[in-house]
mmCIF file of C-alpha atoms in Angstrom:
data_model
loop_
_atom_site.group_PDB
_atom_site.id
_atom_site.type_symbol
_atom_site.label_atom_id
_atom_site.label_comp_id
_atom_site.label_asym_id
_atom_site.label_seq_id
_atom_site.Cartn_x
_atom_site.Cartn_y
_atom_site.Cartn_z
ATOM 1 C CA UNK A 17 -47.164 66.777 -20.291
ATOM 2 C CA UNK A 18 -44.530 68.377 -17.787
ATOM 3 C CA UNK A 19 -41.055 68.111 -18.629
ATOM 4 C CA UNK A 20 -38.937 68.506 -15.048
ATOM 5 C CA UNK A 21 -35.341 68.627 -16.080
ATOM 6 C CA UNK A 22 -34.323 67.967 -12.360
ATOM 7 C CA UNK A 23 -35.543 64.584 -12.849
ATOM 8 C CA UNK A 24 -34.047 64.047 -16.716
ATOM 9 C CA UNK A 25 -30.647 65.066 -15.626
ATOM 10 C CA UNK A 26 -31.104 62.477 -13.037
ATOM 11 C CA UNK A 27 -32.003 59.605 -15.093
ATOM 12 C CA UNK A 28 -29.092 60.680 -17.530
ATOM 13 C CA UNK A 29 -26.365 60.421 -14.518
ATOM 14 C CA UNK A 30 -27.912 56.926 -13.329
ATOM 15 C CA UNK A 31 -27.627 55.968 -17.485
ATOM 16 C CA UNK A 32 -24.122 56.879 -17.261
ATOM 17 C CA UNK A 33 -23.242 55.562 -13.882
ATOM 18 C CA UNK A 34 -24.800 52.098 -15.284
ATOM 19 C CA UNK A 35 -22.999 52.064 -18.242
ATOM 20 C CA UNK A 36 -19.639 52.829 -16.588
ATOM 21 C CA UNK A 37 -19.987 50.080 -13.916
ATOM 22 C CA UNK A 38 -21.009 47.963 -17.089
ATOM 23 C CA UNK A 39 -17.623 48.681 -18.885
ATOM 24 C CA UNK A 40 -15.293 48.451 -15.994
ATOM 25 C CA UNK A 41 -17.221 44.819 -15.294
ATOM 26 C CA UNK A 42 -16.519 44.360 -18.960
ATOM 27 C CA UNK A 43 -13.202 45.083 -18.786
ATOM 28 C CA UNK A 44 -12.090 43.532 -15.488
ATOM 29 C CA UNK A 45 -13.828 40.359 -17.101
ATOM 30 C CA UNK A 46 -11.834 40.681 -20.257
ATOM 31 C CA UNK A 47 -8.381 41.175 -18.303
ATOM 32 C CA UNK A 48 -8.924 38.058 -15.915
ATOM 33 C CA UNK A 49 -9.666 35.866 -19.557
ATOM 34 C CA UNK A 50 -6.482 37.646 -20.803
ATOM 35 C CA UNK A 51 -4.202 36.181 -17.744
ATOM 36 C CA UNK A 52 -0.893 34.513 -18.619
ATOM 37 C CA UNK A 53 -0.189 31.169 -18.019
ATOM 38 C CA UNK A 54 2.751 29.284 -17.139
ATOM 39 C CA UNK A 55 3.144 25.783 -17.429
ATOM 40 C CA UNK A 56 6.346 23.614 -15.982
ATOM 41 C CA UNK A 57 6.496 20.244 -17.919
ATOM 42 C CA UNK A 58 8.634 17.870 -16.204
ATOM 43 C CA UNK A 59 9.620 13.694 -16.656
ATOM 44 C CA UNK A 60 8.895 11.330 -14.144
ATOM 45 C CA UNK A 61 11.928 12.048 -12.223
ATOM 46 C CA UNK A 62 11.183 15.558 -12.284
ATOM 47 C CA UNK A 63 13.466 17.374 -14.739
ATOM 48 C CA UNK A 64 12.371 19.972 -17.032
ATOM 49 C CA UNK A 65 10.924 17.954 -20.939
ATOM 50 C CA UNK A 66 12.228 19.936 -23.530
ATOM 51 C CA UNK A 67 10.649 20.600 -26.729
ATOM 52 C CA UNK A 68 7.076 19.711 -24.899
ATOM 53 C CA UNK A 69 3.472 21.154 -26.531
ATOM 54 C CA UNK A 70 0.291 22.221 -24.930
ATOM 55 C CA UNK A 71 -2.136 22.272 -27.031
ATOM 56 C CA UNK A 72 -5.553 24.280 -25.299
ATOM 57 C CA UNK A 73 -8.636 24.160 -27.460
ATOM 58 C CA UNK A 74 -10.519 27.172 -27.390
ATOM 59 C CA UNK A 75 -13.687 27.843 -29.408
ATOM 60 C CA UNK A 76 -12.885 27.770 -33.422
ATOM 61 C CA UNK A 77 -12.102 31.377 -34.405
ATOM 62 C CA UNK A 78 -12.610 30.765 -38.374
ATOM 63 C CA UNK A 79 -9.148 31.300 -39.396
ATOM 64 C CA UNK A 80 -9.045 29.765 -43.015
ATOM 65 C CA UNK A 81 -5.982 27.710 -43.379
ATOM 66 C CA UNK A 82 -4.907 29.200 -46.655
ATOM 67 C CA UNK A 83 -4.514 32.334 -45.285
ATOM 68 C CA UNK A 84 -2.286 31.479 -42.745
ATOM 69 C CA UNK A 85 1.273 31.686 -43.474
ATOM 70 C CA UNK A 86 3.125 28.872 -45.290
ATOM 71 C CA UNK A 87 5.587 27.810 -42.208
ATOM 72 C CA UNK A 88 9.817 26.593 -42.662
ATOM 73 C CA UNK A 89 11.397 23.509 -41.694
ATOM 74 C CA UNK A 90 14.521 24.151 -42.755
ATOM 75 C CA UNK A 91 17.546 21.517 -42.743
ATOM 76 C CA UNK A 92 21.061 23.029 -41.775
ATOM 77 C CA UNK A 93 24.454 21.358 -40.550
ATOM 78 C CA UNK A 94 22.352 17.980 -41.318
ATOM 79 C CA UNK A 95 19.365 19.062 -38.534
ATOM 80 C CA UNK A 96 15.672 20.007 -39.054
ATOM 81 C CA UNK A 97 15.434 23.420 -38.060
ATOM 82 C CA UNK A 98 13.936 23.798 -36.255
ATOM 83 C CA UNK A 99 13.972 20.493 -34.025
ATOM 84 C CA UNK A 100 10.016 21.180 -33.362
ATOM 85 C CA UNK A 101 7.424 22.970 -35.434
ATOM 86 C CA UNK A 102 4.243 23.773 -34.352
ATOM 87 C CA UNK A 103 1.485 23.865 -37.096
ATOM 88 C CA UNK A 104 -2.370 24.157 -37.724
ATOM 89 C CA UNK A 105 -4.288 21.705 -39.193
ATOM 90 C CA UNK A 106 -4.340 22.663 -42.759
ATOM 91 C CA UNK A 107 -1.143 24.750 -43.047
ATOM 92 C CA UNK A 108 1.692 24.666 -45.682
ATOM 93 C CA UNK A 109 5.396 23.605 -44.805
ATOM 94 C CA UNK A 110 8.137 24.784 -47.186
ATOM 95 C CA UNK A 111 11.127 22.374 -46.423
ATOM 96 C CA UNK A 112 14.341 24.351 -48.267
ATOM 97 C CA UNK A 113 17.627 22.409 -47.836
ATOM 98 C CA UNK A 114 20.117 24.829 -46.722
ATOM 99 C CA UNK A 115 23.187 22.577 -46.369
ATOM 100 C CA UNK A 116 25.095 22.424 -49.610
ATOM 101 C CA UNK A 117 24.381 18.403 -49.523
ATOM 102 C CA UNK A 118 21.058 16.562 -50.358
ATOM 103 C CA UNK A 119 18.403 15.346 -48.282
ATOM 104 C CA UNK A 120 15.559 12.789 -48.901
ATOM 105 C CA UNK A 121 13.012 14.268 -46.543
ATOM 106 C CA UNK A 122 9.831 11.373 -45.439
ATOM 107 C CA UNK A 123 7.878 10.928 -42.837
ATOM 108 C CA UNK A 124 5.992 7.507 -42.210
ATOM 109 C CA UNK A 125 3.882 8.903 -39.278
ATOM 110 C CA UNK A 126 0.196 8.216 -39.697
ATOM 111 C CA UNK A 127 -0.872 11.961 -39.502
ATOM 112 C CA UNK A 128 1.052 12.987 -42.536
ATOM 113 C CA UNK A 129 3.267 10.537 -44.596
ATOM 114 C CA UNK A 130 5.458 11.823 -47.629
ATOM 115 C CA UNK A 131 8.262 11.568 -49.522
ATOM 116 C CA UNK A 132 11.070 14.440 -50.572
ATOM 117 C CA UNK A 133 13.143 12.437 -52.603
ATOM 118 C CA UNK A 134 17.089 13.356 -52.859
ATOM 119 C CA UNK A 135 17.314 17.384 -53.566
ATOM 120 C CA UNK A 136 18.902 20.744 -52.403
ATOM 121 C CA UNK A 137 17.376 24.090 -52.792
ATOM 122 C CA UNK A 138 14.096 24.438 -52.447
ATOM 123 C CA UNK A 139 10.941 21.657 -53.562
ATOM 124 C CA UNK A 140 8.605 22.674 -55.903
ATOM 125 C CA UNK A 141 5.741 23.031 -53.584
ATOM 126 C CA UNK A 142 5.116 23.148 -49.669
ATOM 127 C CA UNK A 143 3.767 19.868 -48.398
ATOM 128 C CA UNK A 144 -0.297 20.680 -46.563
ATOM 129 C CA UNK A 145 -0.369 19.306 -43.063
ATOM 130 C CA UNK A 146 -4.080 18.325 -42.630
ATOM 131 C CA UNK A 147 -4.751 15.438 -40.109
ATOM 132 C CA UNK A 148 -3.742 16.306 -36.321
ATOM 133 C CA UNK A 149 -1.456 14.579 -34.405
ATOM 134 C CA UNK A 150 2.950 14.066 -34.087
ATOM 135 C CA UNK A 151 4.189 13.691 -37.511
ATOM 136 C CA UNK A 152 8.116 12.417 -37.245
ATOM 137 C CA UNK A 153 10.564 13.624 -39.471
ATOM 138 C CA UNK A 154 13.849 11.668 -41.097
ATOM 139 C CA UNK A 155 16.248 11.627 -43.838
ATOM 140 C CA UNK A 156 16.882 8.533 -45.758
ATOM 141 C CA UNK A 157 20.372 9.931 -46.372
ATOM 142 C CA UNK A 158 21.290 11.088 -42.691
ATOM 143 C CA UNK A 159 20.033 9.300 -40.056
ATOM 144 C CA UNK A 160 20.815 11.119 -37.391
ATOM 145 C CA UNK A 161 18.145 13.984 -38.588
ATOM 146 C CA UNK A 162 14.957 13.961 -37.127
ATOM 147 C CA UNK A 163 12.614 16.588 -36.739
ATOM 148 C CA UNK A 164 9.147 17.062 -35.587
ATOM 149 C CA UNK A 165 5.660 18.213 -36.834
ATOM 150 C CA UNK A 166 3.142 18.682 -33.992
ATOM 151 C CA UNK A 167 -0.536 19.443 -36.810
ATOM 152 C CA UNK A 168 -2.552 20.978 -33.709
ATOM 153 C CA UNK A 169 -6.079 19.433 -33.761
ATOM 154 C CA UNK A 170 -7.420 23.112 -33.012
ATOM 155 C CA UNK A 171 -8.615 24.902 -36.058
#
């Protein structure tokens, strides 16, 4: 068997050549799935819709919901804050009262009803957020405080 290292060298610098057009196609493909994207949400007569969400599913990425972080809805000046909270299905919601009055947190909305009965400081536990969908916030004390839970459907 002849060995001509004219020809090996050869084959080595089509090898790389190949594998550095793979990379950069790699790469380029990564960076156009990596875009941002901006999204305008307006009303029906056109005007900007505060406090909107977008919710794009992507393909699960097995996060486990007790290791995501336990998330604050905080009340202050008699407000949720803040107004909206975004959430995962699964995730924990600490709701500490601020103000240095009571609240009676509840929520009768059919992805997550509960009750936080009069108190200040902080509840014993976080409340788990587990079915998707807009869960509405009041206080039976204040009724001018309402706050939103959007439970994403995406895991």
């Amino acid at each position: 068997m002849v060995i001509n290292t004219k020809d090996n060298k050869m084959v080595v610098q089509g090898i790389i050549i190949n594998c550095l057009a793979m990379l950069s196609m790699l790469f380029f493909s990564y960076a156009t799935f990596a875009a941002n994207i901006t999204v305008n949400v307006k009303d029906q007569h056109g005007q900007p819709l505060p406090d909107a969400v977008i919710e794009l599913n992507a393909q699960s990425s097995d996060i486990n919901a007790e290791k995501l972080p336990k998330l604050i809805m905080d009340q202050v000046d008699k407000r949720f804050a803040p107004t909206l909270l975004i959430a995962r299905k699964g995730q924990q919601v600490n709701f500490p009262n601020s103000d240095n009055i009571r609240h009676h947190v509840y929520s009768f909305s059919k992805a997550k009803p509960f009750q936080l009965k009069l108190y200040s400081g902080q509840p014993d536990k976080p409340i788990e957020f587990d079915t998707d969908g807009v869960v509405v916030l009041g206080c039976n004390i204040h009724d001018s405080m309402v706050g939103y839970i959007y439970v994403a459907s995406s895991e």
